[in-house]
Amino acid sequence: MTDPHSSPRTSAAGHTVLVVEDDASIRALLTSALGVAGYAVASAASGQEAMAEAAGRRPHLIVLDVVLPDTDGFRLTRELRAQGVYTPVLFLTARTGVEDRIIGLSSGGDDYVTKPFHVQEVLLRIRAILRRSNAPASTTGSSPPLRYADLTLDEATRDVRRAGHPLKLSPTEFRLLACLLAHPERVLEKAEILQQVWRYDFSGDTRIVDTYIKNLRRKVDRFPPALIHTVRGVGYCLRLPRDDTRAAGR
């Protein structure tokens, strides 16, 4: 972890960040860094405190430790989502396994940073999440839905369907699928996906792309045939299996 005063100032005007971390030294470090960067900051040391702060302060983003004394960050995020609170969540976690990342992101998280972390990276990811959250809709309702095979995505209504069945996607999953649908049958490199979907302006960890693809595939490809394909060593491609490619325009 680095000196918070060495981190660049972000465009933080008007944004409140809630830091939920039971380690007092980390909580103080993040609170200080965020304050220097121009954010209004609230903090909590437990899940119970976090729920109260989230309800009272209505923060624009939550930095959430996965391991808390009275709960875990994944469960807390699910509780917030169940209550209709869709505040973006950035997880802080010492868990680096793929399954742990999938659990965290599928619980409703938007991104994660592994411990030990650099404060600058946390600030950059916060800025990226807030920029995505505040970005205007890419359509005004005039653009047609994106379609490939039996998969449709309407950016105006946020409706996604596969084989006529509605798919429930998180905001990040929606953006990822829209990115793939915008370039059907083209192999997208992980770095390109990271830039288009997460809009990182630094060298981000492409493992988050792998995690989200795996989670998205569980939802989209539960209806055959599989549409999301891995191109080993390169990235991902939305296409029908080779024998069914001609059916893409049906």
PDB file of C-alpha atoms in Angstrom:
ATOM      1  CA  MET A   1       0.000   0.000   0.000  1.00  0.00           C
ATOM      2  CA  THR A   2       1.303   3.448  -0.889  1.00  0.00           C
ATOM      3  CA  ASP A   3       1.221   6.925   0.557  1.00  0.00           C
ATOM      4  CA  PRO A   4      -2.212   8.388  -0.223  1.00  0.00           C
ATOM      5  CA  HIS A   5      -0.660  11.772  -0.959  1.00  0.00           C
ATOM      6  CA  SER A   6       1.219  10.268  -3.923  1.00  0.00           C
ATOM      7  CA  SER A   7      -2.040   9.361  -5.663  1.00  0.00           C
ATOM      8  CA  PRO A   8      -3.402  11.563  -8.465  1.00  0.00           C
ATOM      9  CA  ARG A   9      -6.489  13.641  -7.812  1.00  0.00           C
ATOM     10  CA  THR A  10      -9.632  12.163  -9.305  1.00  0.00           C
ATOM     11  CA  SER A  11     -12.770  13.928 -10.506  1.00  0.00           C
ATOM     12  CA  ALA A  12     -14.545  13.381  -7.207  1.00  0.00           C
ATOM     13  CA  ALA A  13     -16.787  16.419  -6.905  1.00  0.00           C
ATOM     14  CA  GLY A  14     -20.122  15.565  -5.347  1.00  0.00           C
ATOM     15  CA  HIS A  15     -19.336  11.893  -4.753  1.00  0.00           C
ATOM     16  CA  THR A  16     -19.520  10.165  -1.383  1.00  0.00           C
ATOM     17  CA  VAL A  17     -17.619   6.925  -0.796  1.00  0.00           C
ATOM     18  CA  LEU A  18     -18.356   4.551   2.073  1.00  0.00           C
ATOM     19  CA  VAL A  19     -15.315   2.577   3.275  1.00  0.00           C
ATOM     20  CA  VAL A  20     -16.229  -0.657   5.073  1.00  0.00           C
ATOM     21  CA  GLU A  21     -13.116  -2.205   6.637  1.00  0.00           C
ATOM     22  CA  ASP A  22     -12.567  -3.639  10.105  1.00  0.00           C
ATOM     23  CA  ASP A  23      -8.799  -3.055  10.059  1.00  0.00           C
ATOM     24  CA  ALA A  24      -8.447   0.423  11.552  1.00  0.00           C
ATOM     25  CA  SER A  25      -5.143   1.200   9.828  1.00  0.00           C
ATOM     26  CA  ILE A  26      -6.446   0.293   6.357  1.00  0.00           C
ATOM     27  CA  ARG A  27      -9.692   2.148   7.025  1.00  0.00           C
ATOM     28  CA  ALA A  28      -7.746   5.261   8.052  1.00  0.00           C
ATOM     29  CA  LEU A  29      -5.440   5.004   5.026  1.00  0.00           C
ATOM     30  CA  LEU A  30      -8.322   4.754   2.564  1.00  0.00           C
ATOM     31  CA  THR A  31     -10.326   7.475   4.310  1.00  0.00           C
ATOM     32  CA  SER A  32      -7.347   9.818   4.143  1.00  0.00           C
ATOM     33  CA  ALA A  33      -6.559   9.007   0.495  1.00  0.00           C
ATOM     34  CA  LEU A  34     -10.146   9.482  -0.599  1.00  0.00           C
ATOM     35  CA  GLY A  35     -10.400  12.763   1.288  1.00  0.00           C
ATOM     36  CA  VAL A  36      -7.225  14.048  -0.379  1.00  0.00           C
ATOM     37  CA  ALA A  37      -8.663  12.982  -3.750  1.00  0.00           C
ATOM     38  CA  GLY A  38     -11.705  15.165  -3.126  1.00  0.00           C
ATOM     39  CA  TYR A  39     -14.338  12.632  -2.076  1.00  0.00           C
ATOM     40  CA  ALA A  40     -16.698  12.948   0.855  1.00  0.00           C
ATOM     41  CA  VAL A  41     -15.981   9.860   2.963  1.00  0.00           C
ATOM     42  CA  ALA A  42     -17.974   7.793   5.445  1.00  0.00           C
ATOM     43  CA  SER A  43     -16.628   4.687   7.149  1.00  0.00           C
ATOM     44  CA  ALA A  44     -17.804   1.563   8.930  1.00  0.00           C
ATOM     45  CA  ALA A  45     -16.060  -1.293  10.713  1.00  0.00           C
ATOM     46  CA  SER A  46     -18.790  -3.926  10.480  1.00  0.00           C
ATOM     47  CA  GLY A  47     -21.627  -5.085   8.294  1.00  0.00           C
ATOM     48  CA  GLN A  48     -24.237  -3.679  10.671  1.00  0.00           C
ATOM     49  CA  GLU A  49     -22.590  -0.258  10.637  1.00  0.00           C
ATOM     50  CA  ALA A  50     -22.282  -0.441   6.857  1.00  0.00           C
ATOM     51  CA  MET A  51     -25.998  -1.106   6.376  1.00  0.00           C
ATOM     52  CA  ALA A  52     -26.835   1.889   8.593  1.00  0.00           C
ATOM     53  CA  GLU A  53     -24.380   4.160   6.758  1.00  0.00           C
ATOM     54  CA  ALA A  54     -25.593   2.998   3.339  1.00  0.00           C
ATOM     55  CA  ALA A  55     -29.192   3.769   4.306  1.00  0.00           C
ATOM     56  CA  GLY A  56     -28.407   7.125   5.910  1.00  0.00           C
ATOM     57  CA  ARG A  57     -25.675   8.521   3.702  1.00  0.00           C
ATOM     58  CA  ARG A  58     -26.736   7.071   0.328  1.00  0.00           C
ATOM     59  CA  PRO A  59     -23.101   6.877  -0.889  1.00  0.00           C
ATOM     60  CA  HIS A  60     -22.232   6.838  -4.578  1.00  0.00           C
ATOM     61  CA  LEU A  61     -19.847   3.894  -4.090  1.00  0.00           C
ATOM     62  CA  ILE A  62     -18.923   1.402  -1.377  1.00  0.00           C
ATOM     63  CA  VAL A  63     -15.384   0.098  -0.843  1.00  0.00           C
ATOM     64  CA  LEU A  64     -16.109  -3.166   0.932  1.00  0.00           C
ATOM     65  CA  ASP A  65     -13.789  -5.589   2.689  1.00  0.00           C
ATOM     66  CA  VAL A  66     -14.817  -9.195   2.091  1.00  0.00           C
ATOM     67  CA  VAL A  67     -14.007 -10.361   5.642  1.00  0.00           C
ATOM     68  CA  LEU A  68     -15.920  -8.495   8.340  1.00  0.00           C
ATOM     69  CA  PRO A  69     -16.421  -9.400  12.022  1.00  0.00           C
ATOM     70  CA  ASP A  70     -20.180  -9.930  11.777  1.00  0.00           C
ATOM     71  CA  THR A  71     -20.678 -11.002   8.144  1.00  0.00           C
ATOM     72  CA  ASP A  72     -18.848 -11.157   4.831  1.00  0.00           C
ATOM     73  CA  GLY A  73     -18.856  -8.609   2.040  1.00  0.00           C
ATOM     74  CA  PHE A  74     -20.521 -10.962  -0.424  1.00  0.00           C
ATOM     75  CA  ARG A  75     -23.497 -11.568   1.857  1.00  0.00           C
ATOM     76  CA  LEU A  76     -23.716  -7.873   2.680  1.00  0.00           C
ATOM     77  CA  THR A  77     -23.826  -6.980  -1.019  1.00  0.00           C
ATOM     78  CA  ARG A  78     -26.588  -9.505  -1.647  1.00  0.00           C
ATOM     79  CA  GLU A  79     -28.569  -7.995   1.231  1.00  0.00           C
ATOM     80  CA  LEU A  80     -28.162  -4.503  -0.218  1.00  0.00           C
ATOM     81  CA  ARG A  81     -29.257  -5.673  -3.670  1.00  0.00           C
ATOM     82  CA  ALA A  82     -32.253  -7.507  -2.172  1.00  0.00           C
ATOM     83  CA  GLN A  83     -33.304  -4.218  -0.556  1.00  0.00           C
ATOM     84  CA  GLY A  84     -33.093  -2.449  -3.897  1.00  0.00           C
ATOM     85  CA  VAL A  85     -29.796  -0.679  -3.169  1.00  0.00           C
ATOM     86  CA  TYR A  86     -27.664  -0.809  -6.322  1.00  0.00           C
ATOM     87  CA  THR A  87     -24.795   1.373  -5.160  1.00  0.00           C
ATOM     88  CA  PRO A  88     -21.607   0.224  -6.945  1.00  0.00           C
ATOM     89  CA  VAL A  89     -19.371  -1.989  -4.791  1.00  0.00           C
ATOM     90  CA  LEU A  90     -15.591  -2.351  -5.004  1.00  0.00           C
ATOM     91  CA  PHE A  91     -14.434  -5.393  -3.025  1.00  0.00           C
ATOM     92  CA  LEU A  92     -11.191  -5.511  -1.085  1.00  0.00           C
ATOM     93  CA  THR A  93     -10.148  -9.128  -0.772  1.00  0.00           C
ATOM     94  CA  ALA A  94      -7.212 -11.367   0.038  1.00  0.00           C
ATOM     95  CA  ARG A  95      -8.958 -14.182  -1.859  1.00  0.00           C
ATOM     96  CA  THR A  96      -7.432 -14.607  -5.297  1.00  0.00           C
ATOM     97  CA  GLY A  97      -9.111 -17.825  -6.493  1.00  0.00           C
ATOM     98  CA  VAL A  98     -11.321 -17.646  -9.575  1.00  0.00           C
ATOM     99  CA  GLU A  99     -14.312 -19.132  -7.758  1.00  0.00           C
ATOM    100  CA  ASP A 100     -14.033 -16.533  -4.997  1.00  0.00           C
ATOM    101  CA  ARG A 101     -13.989 -13.754  -7.593  1.00  0.00           C
ATOM    102  CA  ILE A 102     -17.034 -15.251  -9.317  1.00  0.00           C
ATOM    103  CA  ILE A 103     -18.917 -15.441  -6.018  1.00  0.00           C
ATOM    104  CA  GLY A 104     -18.080 -11.819  -5.276  1.00  0.00           C
ATOM    105  CA  LEU A 105     -18.955 -10.416  -8.671  1.00  0.00           C
ATOM    106  CA  SER A 106     -22.077 -12.531  -9.052  1.00  0.00           C
ATOM    107  CA  SER A 107     -23.286 -11.297  -5.663  1.00  0.00           C
ATOM    108  CA  GLY A 108     -23.586  -7.855  -7.209  1.00  0.00           C
ATOM    109  CA  GLY A 109     -20.083  -6.410  -6.923  1.00  0.00           C
ATOM    110  CA  ASP A 110     -18.668  -4.201  -9.667  1.00  0.00           C
ATOM    111  CA  ASP A 111     -14.944  -4.769  -9.272  1.00  0.00           C
ATOM    112  CA  TYR A 112     -12.351  -6.009  -6.819  1.00  0.00           C
ATOM    113  CA  VAL A 113      -8.842  -5.201  -5.626  1.00  0.00           C
ATOM    114  CA  THR A 114      -6.689  -7.843  -3.991  1.00  0.00           C
ATOM    115  CA  LYS A 115      -4.685  -7.238  -0.834  1.00  0.00           C
ATOM    116  CA  PRO A 116      -2.030  -5.970  -0.444  1.00  0.00           C
ATOM    117  CA  PHE A 117      -3.052  -3.113  -2.717  1.00  0.00           C
ATOM    118  CA  HIS A 118      -1.721   0.224  -3.951  1.00  0.00           C
ATOM    119  CA  VAL A 119      -3.884   3.179  -2.991  1.00  0.00           C
ATOM    120  CA  GLN A 120      -3.445   4.611  -6.475  1.00  0.00           C
ATOM    121  CA  GLU A 121      -5.025   1.490  -7.976  1.00  0.00           C
ATOM    122  CA  VAL A 122      -7.992   1.737  -5.610  1.00  0.00           C
ATOM    123  CA  LEU A 123      -8.516   5.380  -6.602  1.00  0.00           C
ATOM    124  CA  LEU A 124      -8.273   4.606 -10.295  1.00  0.00           C
ATOM    125  CA  ARG A 125     -10.783   1.774 -10.026  1.00  0.00           C
ATOM    126  CA  ILE A 126     -13.163   3.966  -8.036  1.00  0.00           C
ATOM    127  CA  ARG A 127     -12.895   6.628 -10.732  1.00  0.00           C
ATOM    128  CA  ALA A 128     -13.546   4.033 -13.452  1.00  0.00           C
ATOM    129  CA  ILE A 129     -16.607   2.617 -11.656  1.00  0.00           C
ATOM    130  CA  LEU A 130     -18.098   6.065 -11.051  1.00  0.00           C
ATOM    131  CA  ARG A 131     -17.459   7.070 -14.651  1.00  0.00           C
ATOM    132  CA  ARG A 132     -19.296   3.948 -15.844  1.00  0.00           C
ATOM    133  CA  SER A 133     -22.136   4.522 -13.392  1.00  0.00           C
ATOM    134  CA  ASN A 134     -22.572   8.156 -14.390  1.00  0.00           C
ATOM    135  CA  ALA A 135     -22.131   7.658 -18.136  1.00  0.00           C
ATOM    136  CA  PRO A 136     -25.174   8.653 -20.182  1.00  0.00           C
ATOM    137  CA  ALA A 137     -27.055   5.914 -21.975  1.00  0.00           C
ATOM    138  CA  SER A 138     -25.473   5.052 -25.318  1.00  0.00           C
ATOM    139  CA  THR A 139     -28.839   5.166 -27.036  1.00  0.00           C
ATOM    140  CA  THR A 140     -31.890   7.399 -27.043  1.00  0.00           C
ATOM    141  CA  GLY A 141     -34.266   4.638 -27.987  1.00  0.00           C
ATOM    142  CA  SER A 142     -33.714   5.080 -31.738  1.00  0.00           C
ATOM    143  CA  SER A 143     -31.120   2.343 -32.167  1.00  0.00           C
ATOM    144  CA  PRO A 144     -32.412  -1.170 -32.807  1.00  0.00           C
ATOM    145  CA  PRO A 145     -31.685  -3.978 -30.341  1.00  0.00           C
ATOM    146  CA  LEU A 146     -28.436  -5.881 -30.795  1.00  0.00           C
ATOM    147  CA  ARG A 147     -29.105  -9.387 -32.113  1.00  0.00           C
ATOM    148  CA  TYR A 148     -27.169 -12.538 -32.824  1.00  0.00           C
ATOM    149  CA  ALA A 149     -28.756 -15.952 -33.360  1.00  0.00           C
ATOM    150  CA  ASP A 150     -31.486 -16.194 -30.674  1.00  0.00           C
ATOM    151  CA  LEU A 151     -29.814 -13.635 -28.383  1.00  0.00           C
ATOM    152  CA  THR A 152     -31.133 -10.051 -28.197  1.00  0.00           C
ATOM    153  CA  LEU A 153     -30.102  -7.069 -26.108  1.00  0.00           C
ATOM    154  CA  ASP A 154     -32.002  -3.787 -26.063  1.00  0.00           C
ATOM    155  CA  GLU A 155     -29.856  -0.976 -24.668  1.00  0.00           C
ATOM    156  CA  ALA A 156     -32.830   1.383 -24.374  1.00  0.00           C
ATOM    157  CA  THR A 157     -35.012  -0.923 -22.276  1.00  0.00           C
ATOM    158  CA  ARG A 158     -32.154  -2.979 -20.748  1.00  0.00           C
ATOM    159  CA  ASP A 159     -34.003  -6.117 -21.848  1.00  0.00           C
ATOM    160  CA  VAL A 160     -31.880  -9.205 -22.634  1.00  0.00           C
ATOM    161  CA  ARG A 161     -33.325 -12.452 -23.975  1.00  0.00           C
ATOM    162  CA  ARG A 162     -31.966 -15.801 -25.108  1.00  0.00           C
ATOM    163  CA  ALA A 163     -34.286 -18.158 -26.978  1.00  0.00           C
ATOM    164  CA  GLY A 164     -37.146 -15.920 -25.834  1.00  0.00           C
ATOM    165  CA  HIS A 165     -36.205 -16.276 -22.155  1.00  0.00           C
ATOM    166  CA  PRO A 166     -35.343 -13.098 -20.195  1.00  0.00           C
ATOM    167  CA  LEU A 167     -31.836 -12.994 -18.716  1.00  0.00           C
ATOM    168  CA  LYS A 168     -31.153 -11.177 -15.460  1.00  0.00           C
ATOM    169  CA  LEU A 169     -27.757  -9.497 -15.798  1.00  0.00           C
ATOM    170  CA  SER A 170     -25.828  -7.157 -13.554  1.00  0.00           C
ATOM    171  CA  PRO A 171     -24.914  -3.766 -15.064  1.00  0.00           C
ATOM    172  CA  THR A 172     -21.369  -4.937 -15.793  1.00  0.00           C
ATOM    173  CA  GLU A 173     -22.567  -8.206 -17.320  1.00  0.00           C
ATOM    174  CA  PHE A 174     -24.929  -6.171 -19.494  1.00  0.00           C
ATOM    175  CA  ARG A 175     -22.079  -3.974 -20.753  1.00  0.00           C
ATOM    176  CA  LEU A 176     -19.885  -7.009 -21.395  1.00  0.00           C
ATOM    177  CA  LEU A 177     -22.572  -8.771 -23.410  1.00  0.00           C
ATOM    178  CA  ALA A 178     -23.288  -5.560 -25.341  1.00  0.00           C
ATOM    179  CA  CYS A 179     -19.586  -5.359 -26.188  1.00  0.00           C
ATOM    180  CA  LEU A 180     -19.586  -8.923 -27.528  1.00  0.00           C
ATOM    181  CA  LEU A 181     -22.831  -8.382 -29.447  1.00  0.00           C
ATOM    182  CA  ALA A 182     -21.459  -5.231 -31.045  1.00  0.00           C
ATOM    183  CA  HIS A 183     -18.675  -7.325 -32.596  1.00  0.00           C
ATOM    184  CA  PRO A 184     -20.202 -10.729 -33.420  1.00  0.00           C
ATOM    185  CA  GLU A 185     -17.853 -13.407 -34.769  1.00  0.00           C
ATOM    186  CA  ARG A 186     -14.862 -11.165 -34.075  1.00  0.00           C
ATOM    187  CA  VAL A 187     -12.223 -12.198 -31.558  1.00  0.00           C
ATOM    188  CA  LEU A 188     -11.887  -9.488 -28.902  1.00  0.00           C
ATOM    189  CA  GLU A 189      -8.646  -9.344 -26.959  1.00  0.00           C
ATOM    190  CA  LYS A 190      -8.965  -9.176 -23.187  1.00  0.00           C
ATOM    191  CA  ALA A 191      -7.272  -5.769 -23.040  1.00  0.00           C
ATOM    192  CA  GLU A 192      -9.775  -4.423 -25.581  1.00  0.00           C
ATOM    193  CA  ILE A 193     -12.695  -5.776 -23.564  1.00  0.00           C
ATOM    194  CA  LEU A 194     -11.201  -4.276 -20.399  1.00  0.00           C
ATOM    195  CA  GLN A 195     -11.004  -0.878 -22.081  1.00  0.00           C
ATOM    196  CA  GLN A 196     -14.488  -0.973 -23.611  1.00  0.00           C
ATOM    197  CA  VAL A 197     -16.370  -2.422 -20.645  1.00  0.00           C
ATOM    198  CA  TRP A 198     -14.419  -1.285 -17.586  1.00  0.00           C
ATOM    199  CA  ARG A 199     -12.935   1.823 -19.241  1.00  0.00           C
ATOM    200  CA  TYR A 200      -9.709   1.524 -17.307  1.00  0.00           C
ATOM    201  CA  ASP A 201      -7.170   4.150 -18.241  1.00  0.00           C
ATOM    202  CA  PHE A 202      -4.294   2.114 -16.814  1.00  0.00           C
ATOM    203  CA  SER A 203      -2.942  -1.404 -17.180  1.00  0.00           C
ATOM    204  CA  GLY A 204      -5.751  -3.279 -15.444  1.00  0.00           C
ATOM    205  CA  ASP A 205      -5.828  -6.923 -14.433  1.00  0.00           C
ATOM    206  CA  THR A 206      -7.426  -8.866 -17.285  1.00  0.00           C
ATOM    207  CA  ARG A 207      -8.393 -11.673 -14.909  1.00  0.00           C
ATOM    208  CA  ILE A 208     -11.562  -9.729 -14.164  1.00  0.00           C
ATOM    209  CA  VAL A 209     -12.553 -10.280 -17.806  1.00  0.00           C
ATOM    210  CA  ASP A 210     -12.115 -14.039 -17.361  1.00  0.00           C
ATOM    211  CA  THR A 211     -14.210 -13.962 -14.209  1.00  0.00           C
ATOM    212  CA  TYR A 212     -17.070 -12.038 -15.774  1.00  0.00           C
ATOM    213  CA  ILE A 213     -17.018 -14.117 -18.960  1.00  0.00           C
ATOM    214  CA  LYS A 214     -17.328 -17.280 -16.885  1.00  0.00           C
ATOM    215  CA  ASN A 215     -20.267 -15.841 -14.970  1.00  0.00           C
ATOM    216  CA  LEU A 216     -21.929 -14.451 -18.113  1.00  0.00           C
ATOM    217  CA  ARG A 217     -21.502 -17.781 -19.886  1.00  0.00           C
ATOM    218  CA  ARG A 218     -23.420 -19.509 -17.089  1.00  0.00           C
ATOM    219  CA  LYS A 219     -26.423 -17.318 -17.869  1.00  0.00           C
ATOM    220  CA  VAL A 220     -26.245 -16.960 -21.651  1.00  0.00           C
ATOM    221  CA  ASP A 221     -25.095 -20.454 -22.556  1.00  0.00           C
ATOM    222  CA  ARG A 222     -27.507 -22.369 -20.364  1.00  0.00           C
ATOM    223  CA  PHE A 223     -29.557 -22.429 -23.570  1.00  0.00           C
ATOM    224  CA  PRO A 224     -27.863 -24.368 -26.390  1.00  0.00           C
ATOM    225  CA  PRO A 225     -25.926 -23.903 -28.515  1.00  0.00           C
ATOM    226  CA  ALA A 226     -23.031 -22.186 -26.752  1.00  0.00           C
ATOM    227  CA  LEU A 227     -22.383 -18.679 -28.082  1.00  0.00           C
ATOM    228  CA  ILE A 228     -19.485 -17.384 -25.974  1.00  0.00           C
ATOM    229  CA  HIS A 229     -16.206 -18.987 -27.030  1.00  0.00           C
ATOM    230  CA  THR A 230     -12.670 -18.750 -25.679  1.00  0.00           C
ATOM    231  CA  VAL A 231      -9.815 -18.148 -28.094  1.00  0.00           C
ATOM    232  CA  ARG A 232      -6.930 -19.452 -26.038  1.00  0.00           C
ATOM    233  CA  GLY A 233      -4.195 -16.933 -25.411  1.00  0.00           C
ATOM    234  CA  VAL A 234      -6.121 -14.110 -27.086  1.00  0.00           C
ATOM    235  CA  GLY A 235      -9.611 -13.401 -25.794  1.00  0.00           C
ATOM    236  CA  TYR A 236     -13.258 -14.177 -26.498  1.00  0.00           C
ATOM    237  CA  CYS A 237     -15.668 -14.357 -29.396  1.00  0.00           C
ATOM    238  CA  LEU A 238     -19.451 -14.383 -29.680  1.00  0.00           C
ATOM    239  CA  ARG A 239     -20.347 -16.880 -32.395  1.00  0.00           C
ATOM    240  CA  LEU A 240     -22.315 -20.016 -33.077  1.00  0.00           C
ATOM    241  CA  PRO A 241     -20.480 -23.339 -33.091  1.00  0.00           C
ATOM    242  CA  ARG A 242     -18.793 -23.712 -36.456  1.00  0.00           C
ATOM    243  CA  ASP A 243     -21.413 -26.088 -37.870  1.00  0.00           C
ATOM    244  CA  ASP A 244     -24.197 -23.621 -37.001  1.00  0.00           C
ATOM    245  CA  THR A 245     -22.616 -20.361 -38.196  1.00  0.00           C
ATOM    246  CA  ARG A 246     -25.035 -20.050 -41.105  1.00  0.00           C
ATOM    247  CA  ALA A 247     -27.907 -19.847 -38.614  1.00  0.00           C
ATOM    248  CA  ALA A 248     -26.619 -16.582 -37.140  1.00  0.00           C
ATOM    249  CA  GLY A 249     -28.783 -14.446 -39.377  1.00  0.00           C
ATOM    250  CA  ARG A 250     -32.027 -16.300 -38.777  1.00  0.00           C
TER     251      ARG A 250
END
